[in-house]
Short mmCIF file of C-alpha atoms in Angstrom, two decimals:
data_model
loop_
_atom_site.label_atom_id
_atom_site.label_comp_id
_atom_site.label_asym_id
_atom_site.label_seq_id
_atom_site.Cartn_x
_atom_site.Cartn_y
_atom_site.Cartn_z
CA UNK A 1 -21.15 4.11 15.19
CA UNK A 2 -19.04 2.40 17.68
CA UNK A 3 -16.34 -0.60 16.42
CA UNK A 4 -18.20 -1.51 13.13
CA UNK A 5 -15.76 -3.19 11.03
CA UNK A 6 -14.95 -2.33 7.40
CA UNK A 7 -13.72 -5.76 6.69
CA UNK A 8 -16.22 -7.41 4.48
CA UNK A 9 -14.94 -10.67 5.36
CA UNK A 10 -15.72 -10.10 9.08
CA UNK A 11 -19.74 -9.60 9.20
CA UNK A 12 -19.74 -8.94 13.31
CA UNK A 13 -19.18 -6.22 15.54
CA UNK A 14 -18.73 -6.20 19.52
CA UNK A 15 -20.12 -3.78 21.41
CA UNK A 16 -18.23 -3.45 24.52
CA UNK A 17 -17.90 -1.42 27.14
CA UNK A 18 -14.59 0.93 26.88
CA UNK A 19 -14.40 0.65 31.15
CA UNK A 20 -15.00 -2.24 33.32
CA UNK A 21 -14.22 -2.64 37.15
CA UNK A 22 -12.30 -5.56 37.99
CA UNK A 23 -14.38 -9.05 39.47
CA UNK A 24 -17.44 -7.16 38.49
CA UNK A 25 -20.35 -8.01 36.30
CA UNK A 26 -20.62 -6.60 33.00
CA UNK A 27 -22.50 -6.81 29.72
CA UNK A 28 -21.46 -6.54 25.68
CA UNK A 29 -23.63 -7.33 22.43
CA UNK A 30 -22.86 -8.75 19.27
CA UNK A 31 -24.24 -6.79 16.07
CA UNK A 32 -23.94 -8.71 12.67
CA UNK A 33 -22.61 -6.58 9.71
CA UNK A 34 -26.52 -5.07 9.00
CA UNK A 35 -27.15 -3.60 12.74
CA UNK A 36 -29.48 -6.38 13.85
CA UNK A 37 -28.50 -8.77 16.87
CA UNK A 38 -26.67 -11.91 16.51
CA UNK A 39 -28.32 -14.43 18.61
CA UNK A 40 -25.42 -17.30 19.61
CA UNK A 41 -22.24 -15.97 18.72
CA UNK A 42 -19.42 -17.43 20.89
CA UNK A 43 -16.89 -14.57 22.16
CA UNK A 44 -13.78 -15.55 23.91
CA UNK A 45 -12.39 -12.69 26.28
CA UNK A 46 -8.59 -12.45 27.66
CA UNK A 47 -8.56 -14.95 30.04
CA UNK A 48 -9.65 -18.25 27.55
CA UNK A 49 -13.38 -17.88 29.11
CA UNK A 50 -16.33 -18.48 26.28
CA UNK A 51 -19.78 -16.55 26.26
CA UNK A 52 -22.45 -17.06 24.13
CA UNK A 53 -24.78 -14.22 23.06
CA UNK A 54 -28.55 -14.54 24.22
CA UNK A 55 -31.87 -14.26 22.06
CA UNK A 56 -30.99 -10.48 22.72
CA UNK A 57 -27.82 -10.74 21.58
CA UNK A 58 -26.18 -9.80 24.67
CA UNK A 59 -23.59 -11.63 26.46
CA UNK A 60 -23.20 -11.65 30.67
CA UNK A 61 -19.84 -12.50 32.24
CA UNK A 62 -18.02 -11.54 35.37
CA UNK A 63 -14.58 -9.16 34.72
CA UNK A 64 -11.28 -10.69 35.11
CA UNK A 65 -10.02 -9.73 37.87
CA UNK A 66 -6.84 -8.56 36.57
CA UNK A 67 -6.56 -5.10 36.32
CA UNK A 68 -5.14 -4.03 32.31
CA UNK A 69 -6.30 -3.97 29.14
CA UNK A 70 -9.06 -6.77 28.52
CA UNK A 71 -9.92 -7.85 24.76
CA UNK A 72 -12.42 -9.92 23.74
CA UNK A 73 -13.01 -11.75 19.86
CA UNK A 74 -14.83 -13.81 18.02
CA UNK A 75 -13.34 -17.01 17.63
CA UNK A 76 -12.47 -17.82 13.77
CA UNK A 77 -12.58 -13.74 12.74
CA UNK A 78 -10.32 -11.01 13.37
CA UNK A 79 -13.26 -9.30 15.30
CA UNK A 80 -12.10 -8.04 18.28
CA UNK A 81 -12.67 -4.67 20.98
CA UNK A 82 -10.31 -3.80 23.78
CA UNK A 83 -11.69 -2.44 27.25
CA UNK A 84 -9.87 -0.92 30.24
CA UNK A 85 -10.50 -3.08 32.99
CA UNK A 86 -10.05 -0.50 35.90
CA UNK A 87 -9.49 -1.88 39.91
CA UNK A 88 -12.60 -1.40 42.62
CA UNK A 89 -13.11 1.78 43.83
CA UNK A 90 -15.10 2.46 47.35
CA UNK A 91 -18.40 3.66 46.50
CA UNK A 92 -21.40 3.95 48.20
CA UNK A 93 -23.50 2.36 44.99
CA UNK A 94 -25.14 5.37 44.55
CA UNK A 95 -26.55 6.82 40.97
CA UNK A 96 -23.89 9.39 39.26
CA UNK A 97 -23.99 10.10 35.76
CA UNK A 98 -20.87 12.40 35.15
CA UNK A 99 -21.57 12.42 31.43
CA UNK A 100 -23.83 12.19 28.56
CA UNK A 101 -23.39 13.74 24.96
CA UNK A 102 -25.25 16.96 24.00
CA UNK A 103 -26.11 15.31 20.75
CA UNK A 104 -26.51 11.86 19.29
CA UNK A 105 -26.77 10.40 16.40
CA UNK A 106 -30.41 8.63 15.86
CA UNK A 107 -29.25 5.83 14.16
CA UNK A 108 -26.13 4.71 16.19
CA UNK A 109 -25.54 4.01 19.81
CA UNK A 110 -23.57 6.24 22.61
CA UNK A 111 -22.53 5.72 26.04
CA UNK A 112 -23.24 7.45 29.24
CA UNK A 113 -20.42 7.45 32.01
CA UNK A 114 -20.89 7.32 35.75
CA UNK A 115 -21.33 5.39 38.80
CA UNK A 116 -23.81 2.99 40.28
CA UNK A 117 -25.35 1.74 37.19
CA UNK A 118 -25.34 -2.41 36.67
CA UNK A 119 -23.65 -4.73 35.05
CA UNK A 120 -26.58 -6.79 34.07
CA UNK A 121 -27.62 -4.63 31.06
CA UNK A 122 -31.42 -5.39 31.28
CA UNK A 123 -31.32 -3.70 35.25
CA UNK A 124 -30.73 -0.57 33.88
CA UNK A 125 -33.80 2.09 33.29
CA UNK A 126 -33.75 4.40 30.84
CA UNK A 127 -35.88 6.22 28.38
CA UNK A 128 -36.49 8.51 26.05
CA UNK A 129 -39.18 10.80 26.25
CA UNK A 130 -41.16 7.89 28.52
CA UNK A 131 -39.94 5.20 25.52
CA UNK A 132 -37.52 2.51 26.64
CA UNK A 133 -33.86 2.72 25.53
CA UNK A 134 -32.01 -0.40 25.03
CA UNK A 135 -28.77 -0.91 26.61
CA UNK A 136 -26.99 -2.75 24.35
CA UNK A 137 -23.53 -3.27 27.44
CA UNK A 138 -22.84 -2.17 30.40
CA UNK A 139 -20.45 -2.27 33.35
CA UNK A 140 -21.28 -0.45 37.10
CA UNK A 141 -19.52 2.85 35.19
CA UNK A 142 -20.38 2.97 31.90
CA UNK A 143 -23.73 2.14 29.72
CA UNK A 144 -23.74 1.97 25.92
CA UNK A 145 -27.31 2.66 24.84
CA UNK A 146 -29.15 3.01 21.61
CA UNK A 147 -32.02 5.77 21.44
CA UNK A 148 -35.29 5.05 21.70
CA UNK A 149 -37.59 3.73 18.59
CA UNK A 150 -39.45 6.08 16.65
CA UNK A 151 -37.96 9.35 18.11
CA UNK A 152 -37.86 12.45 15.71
CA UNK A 153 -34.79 14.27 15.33
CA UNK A 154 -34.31 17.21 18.09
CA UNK A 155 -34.41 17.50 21.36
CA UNK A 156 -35.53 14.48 23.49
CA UNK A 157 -35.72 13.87 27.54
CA UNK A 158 -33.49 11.41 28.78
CA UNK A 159 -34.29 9.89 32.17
CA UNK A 160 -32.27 7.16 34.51
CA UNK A 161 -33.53 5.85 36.97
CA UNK A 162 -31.65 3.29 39.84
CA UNK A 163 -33.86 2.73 42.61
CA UNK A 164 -35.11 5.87 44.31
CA UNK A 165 -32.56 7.86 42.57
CA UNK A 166 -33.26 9.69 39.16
CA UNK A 167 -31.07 11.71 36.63
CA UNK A 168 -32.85 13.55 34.00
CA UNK A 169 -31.01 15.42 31.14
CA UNK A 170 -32.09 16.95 27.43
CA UNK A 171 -30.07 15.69 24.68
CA UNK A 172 -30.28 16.37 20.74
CA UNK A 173 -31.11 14.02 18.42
CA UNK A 174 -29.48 14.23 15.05
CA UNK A 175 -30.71 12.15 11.62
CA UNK A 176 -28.43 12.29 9.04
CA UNK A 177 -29.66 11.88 5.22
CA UNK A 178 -28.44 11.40 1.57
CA UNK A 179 -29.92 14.25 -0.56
CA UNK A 180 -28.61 12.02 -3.59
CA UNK A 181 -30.42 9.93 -5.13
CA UNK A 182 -30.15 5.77 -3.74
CA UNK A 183 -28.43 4.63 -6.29
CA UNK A 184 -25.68 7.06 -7.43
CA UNK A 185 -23.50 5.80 -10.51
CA UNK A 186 -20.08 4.33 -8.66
CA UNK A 187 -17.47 3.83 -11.17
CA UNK A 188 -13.90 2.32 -10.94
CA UNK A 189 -11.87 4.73 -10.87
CA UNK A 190 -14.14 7.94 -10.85
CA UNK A 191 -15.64 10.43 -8.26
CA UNK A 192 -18.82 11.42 -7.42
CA UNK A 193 -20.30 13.56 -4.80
CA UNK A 194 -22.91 12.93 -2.12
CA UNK A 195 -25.13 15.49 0.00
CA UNK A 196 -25.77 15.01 3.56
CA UNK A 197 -28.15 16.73 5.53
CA UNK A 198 -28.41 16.83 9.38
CA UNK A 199 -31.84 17.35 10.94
CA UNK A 200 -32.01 18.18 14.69
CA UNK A 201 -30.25 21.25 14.80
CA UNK A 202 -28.79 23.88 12.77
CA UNK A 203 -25.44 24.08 14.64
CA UNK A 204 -22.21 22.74 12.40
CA UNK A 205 -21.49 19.28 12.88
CA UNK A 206 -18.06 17.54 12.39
CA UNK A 207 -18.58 13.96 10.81
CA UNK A 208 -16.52 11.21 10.25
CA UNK A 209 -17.72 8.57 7.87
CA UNK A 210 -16.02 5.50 7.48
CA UNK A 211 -16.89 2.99 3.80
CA UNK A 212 -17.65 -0.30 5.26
CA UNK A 213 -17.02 -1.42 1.06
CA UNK A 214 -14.06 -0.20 0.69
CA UNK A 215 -13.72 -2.48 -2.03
CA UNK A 216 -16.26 -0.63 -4.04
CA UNK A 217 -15.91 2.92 -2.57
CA UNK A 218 -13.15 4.77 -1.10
CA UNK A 219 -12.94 8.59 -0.31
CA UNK A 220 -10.42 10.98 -1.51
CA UNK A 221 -8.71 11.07 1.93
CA UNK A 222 -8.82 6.97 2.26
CA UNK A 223 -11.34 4.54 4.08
CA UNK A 224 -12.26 7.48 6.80
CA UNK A 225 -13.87 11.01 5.50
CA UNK A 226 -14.20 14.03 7.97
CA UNK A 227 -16.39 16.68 6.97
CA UNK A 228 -18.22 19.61 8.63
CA UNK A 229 -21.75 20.86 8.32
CA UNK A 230 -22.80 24.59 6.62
CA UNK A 231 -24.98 25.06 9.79
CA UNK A 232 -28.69 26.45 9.67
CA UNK A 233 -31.51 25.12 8.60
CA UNK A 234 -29.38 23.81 5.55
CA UNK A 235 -27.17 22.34 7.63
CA UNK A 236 -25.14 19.96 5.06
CA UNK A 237 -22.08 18.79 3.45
CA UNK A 238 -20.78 17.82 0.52
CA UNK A 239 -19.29 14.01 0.74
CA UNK A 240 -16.61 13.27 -2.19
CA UNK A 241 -16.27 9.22 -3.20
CA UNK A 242 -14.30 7.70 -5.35
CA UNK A 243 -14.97 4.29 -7.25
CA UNK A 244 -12.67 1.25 -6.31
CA UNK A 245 -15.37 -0.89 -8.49
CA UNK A 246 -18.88 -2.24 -9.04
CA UNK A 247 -21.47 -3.35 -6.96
CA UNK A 248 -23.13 -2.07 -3.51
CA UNK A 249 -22.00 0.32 -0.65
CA UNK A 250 -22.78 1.31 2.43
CA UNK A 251 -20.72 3.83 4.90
CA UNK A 252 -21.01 4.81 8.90
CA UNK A 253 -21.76 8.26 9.97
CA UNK A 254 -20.81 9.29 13.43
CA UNK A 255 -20.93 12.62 15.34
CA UNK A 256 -17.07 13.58 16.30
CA UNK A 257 -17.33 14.84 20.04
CA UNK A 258 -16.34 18.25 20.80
CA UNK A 259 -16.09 17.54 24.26
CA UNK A 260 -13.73 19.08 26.10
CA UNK A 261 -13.32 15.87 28.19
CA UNK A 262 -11.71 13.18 27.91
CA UNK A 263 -10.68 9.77 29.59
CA UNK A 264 -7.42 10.96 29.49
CA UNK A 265 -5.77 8.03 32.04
CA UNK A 266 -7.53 4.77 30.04
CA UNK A 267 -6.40 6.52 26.45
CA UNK A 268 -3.11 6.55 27.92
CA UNK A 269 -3.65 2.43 28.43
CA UNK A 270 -4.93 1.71 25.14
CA UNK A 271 -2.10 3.61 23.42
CA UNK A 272 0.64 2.08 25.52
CA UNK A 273 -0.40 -1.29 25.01
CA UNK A 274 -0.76 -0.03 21.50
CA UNK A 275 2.51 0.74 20.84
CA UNK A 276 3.87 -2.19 21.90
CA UNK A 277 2.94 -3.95 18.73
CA UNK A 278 3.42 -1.12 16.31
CA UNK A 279 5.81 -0.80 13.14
CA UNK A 280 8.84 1.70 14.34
CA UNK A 281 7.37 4.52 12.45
CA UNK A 282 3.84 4.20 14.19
CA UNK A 283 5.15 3.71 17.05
CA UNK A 284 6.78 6.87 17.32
CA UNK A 285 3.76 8.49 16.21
CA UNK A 286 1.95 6.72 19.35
CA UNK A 287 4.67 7.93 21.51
CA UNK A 288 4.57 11.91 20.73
CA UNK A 289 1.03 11.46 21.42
CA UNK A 290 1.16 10.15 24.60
CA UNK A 291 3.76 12.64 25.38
CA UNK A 292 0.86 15.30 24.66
CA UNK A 293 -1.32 13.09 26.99
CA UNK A 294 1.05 13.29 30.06
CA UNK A 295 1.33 16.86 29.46
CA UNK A 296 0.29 19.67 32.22
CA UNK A 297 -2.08 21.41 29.82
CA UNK A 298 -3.56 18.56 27.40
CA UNK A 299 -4.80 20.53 23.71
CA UNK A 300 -7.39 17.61 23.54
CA UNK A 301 -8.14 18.91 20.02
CA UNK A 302 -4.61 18.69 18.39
CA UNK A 303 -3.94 14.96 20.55
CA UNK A 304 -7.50 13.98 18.49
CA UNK A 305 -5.81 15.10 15.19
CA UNK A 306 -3.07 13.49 15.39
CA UNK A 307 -4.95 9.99 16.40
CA UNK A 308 -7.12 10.72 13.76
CA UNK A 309 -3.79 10.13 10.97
CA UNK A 310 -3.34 6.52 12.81
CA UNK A 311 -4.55 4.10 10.90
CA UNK A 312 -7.34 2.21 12.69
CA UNK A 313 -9.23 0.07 10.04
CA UNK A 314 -9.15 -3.44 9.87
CA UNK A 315 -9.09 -5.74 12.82
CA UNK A 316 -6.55 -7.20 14.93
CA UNK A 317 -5.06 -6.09 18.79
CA UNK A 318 -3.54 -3.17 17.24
CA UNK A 319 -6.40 -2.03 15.05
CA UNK A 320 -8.58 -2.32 18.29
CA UNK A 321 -6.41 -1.11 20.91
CA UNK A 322 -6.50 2.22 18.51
CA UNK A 323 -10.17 2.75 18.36
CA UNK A 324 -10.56 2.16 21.89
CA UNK A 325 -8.13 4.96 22.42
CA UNK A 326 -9.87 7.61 20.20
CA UNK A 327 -13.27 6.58 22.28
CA UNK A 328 -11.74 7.29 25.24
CA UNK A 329 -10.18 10.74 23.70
CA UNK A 330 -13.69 11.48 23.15
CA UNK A 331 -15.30 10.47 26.87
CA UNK A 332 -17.20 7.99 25.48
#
């Protein structure tokens, strides 16, 4: 799940795209704190400019034309998601998708790099196995999509189409369940275990989960759990919580990429800006990283480690500016 926010006092998320193109148009949603759409929500972007979500809960606006990091909030909240607004390349317009994950997750959305797509999210065509995907933001080089409705989990045909030109690709779709029962007993100050089980494929899976109550439920290694899957056609893990009080929960499960790309240049923008605002001892945490980043030969997996140990909960520039970054380490 992309920039859902574990602050119970802010009930929003913005989904935004992690690349725009300068003086271009471009398109981001607004997701209330349950998944569904939230119709009228003003967002305010760098610059001072105002958009107001549609009935779809999408938002249109032209890019600054300032090349940098862009962020854009919710006035009143500390919602906010940083993009790397990137300066106008020559193209030809043409259709290019350079990448699309293997697998992804049924329930959350994922992006699709490339060229030629548009920044008016509704002039994009894609589906799923002949069912439309929605597109929930967009910019000419970069699509955040949710899958289509109704999908089982496994592999699915993925088809976009711009014009005359057509990319088709098979991606795996993954479901991830509780095997515990709905309601297990949280107490203040005690642990309890959870089962998940993938469906979709019996490779191993890394997950990272992420309590959005951490007031009621934390796990052993803080706010953010990552576990791995057994593989095969049990393909599950074993999820440890631990009671911070009463009441409901709910937590995020996404797929950590094992990509070996990465968007190596805008990570480096994110972090810089990044550091700028750190305490002295994260700071110099974001600094050995980049370090790794402007090195010849880049170990993607040890750089995603270490970003992994900086904190990135909560909201604010910082907060956002971080999450942005570990998108980017994963091509997303």
């Amino acid at each position: 799940m992309h920039a859902q926010s574990a602050d119970p006092q802010n009930q929003y998320a913005i989904i935004l795209p992690l690349k725009l193109i300068a003086g271009q148009p471009a398109t981001f949603a607004v997701l209330t704190a349950d998944g569904h759409v939230a119709t009228g929500t003003k967002v305010v972007l760098s610059n001072g400019e105002v958009v107001t979500t549609d009935e779809s809960g999408r938002a249109h606006f032209l890019v600054p034309s300032d090349v940098g990091v862009m962020f854009a909030r919710i006035p009143g909240t500390e919602v906010r998601e940083a993009a790397d607004v990137l300066p106008q390349a020559s193209s030809n317009g043409n259709l290019q998708v350079t990448q699309i994950p293997k697998m992804v997750s049924l329930e959350n959305h994922f992006a699709i790099n490339g060229h030629g797509f548009r920044g008016d999210a509704d002039r994009n065509r894609i589906t799923m196995d002949g069912k439309a995907v929605f597109v929930f933001a967009s910019s000419p080089i970069q699509l955040i999509v949710m899958p289509a409705a109704n999908l089982s989990p496994g592999q699915a045909n993925l088809t976009i189409t711009e014009g005359a030109a057509e990319t088709v690709t098979d991606v795996t779709l993954i479901d991830i369940a509780s095997l515990s029962s709905s309601n297990p007993q949280i107490r203040s100050g005690k642990r309890t275990e959870i089962v998940l089980l993938a469906r979709g494929t019996e490779s191993p899976l890394n997950l990272r989960i992420q309590s959005l109550s951490p007031q009621t439920v934390q796990f052993v290694q803080g706010s953010e759990a990552y576990v791995r899957t057994t593989g095969g056609l049990d393909n599950s893990a074993v999820l440890q919580l631990k009671g911070e009080g009463a009441g409901p929960f709910s937590f995020a499960i996404s797929l950590e990429s094992t990509s070996e790309k990465a968007n190596v240049s805008v990570a480096r923008d994110f972090l810089a800006a990044a550091q700028k605002t750190a305490e002295p001892n994260v700071a110099n945490r974001i600094q050995k990283i980049l370090r790794r980043l402007r090195a010849k030969n880049i170990d993607l997996a040890k750089v995603r480690n270490d970003l992994q140990q900086t904190p990135a909960q909560g909201s604010g520039d910082f907060q956002a500016l971080i999450r942005a970054s570990r998108r980017a380490l994963n091509d997303e």
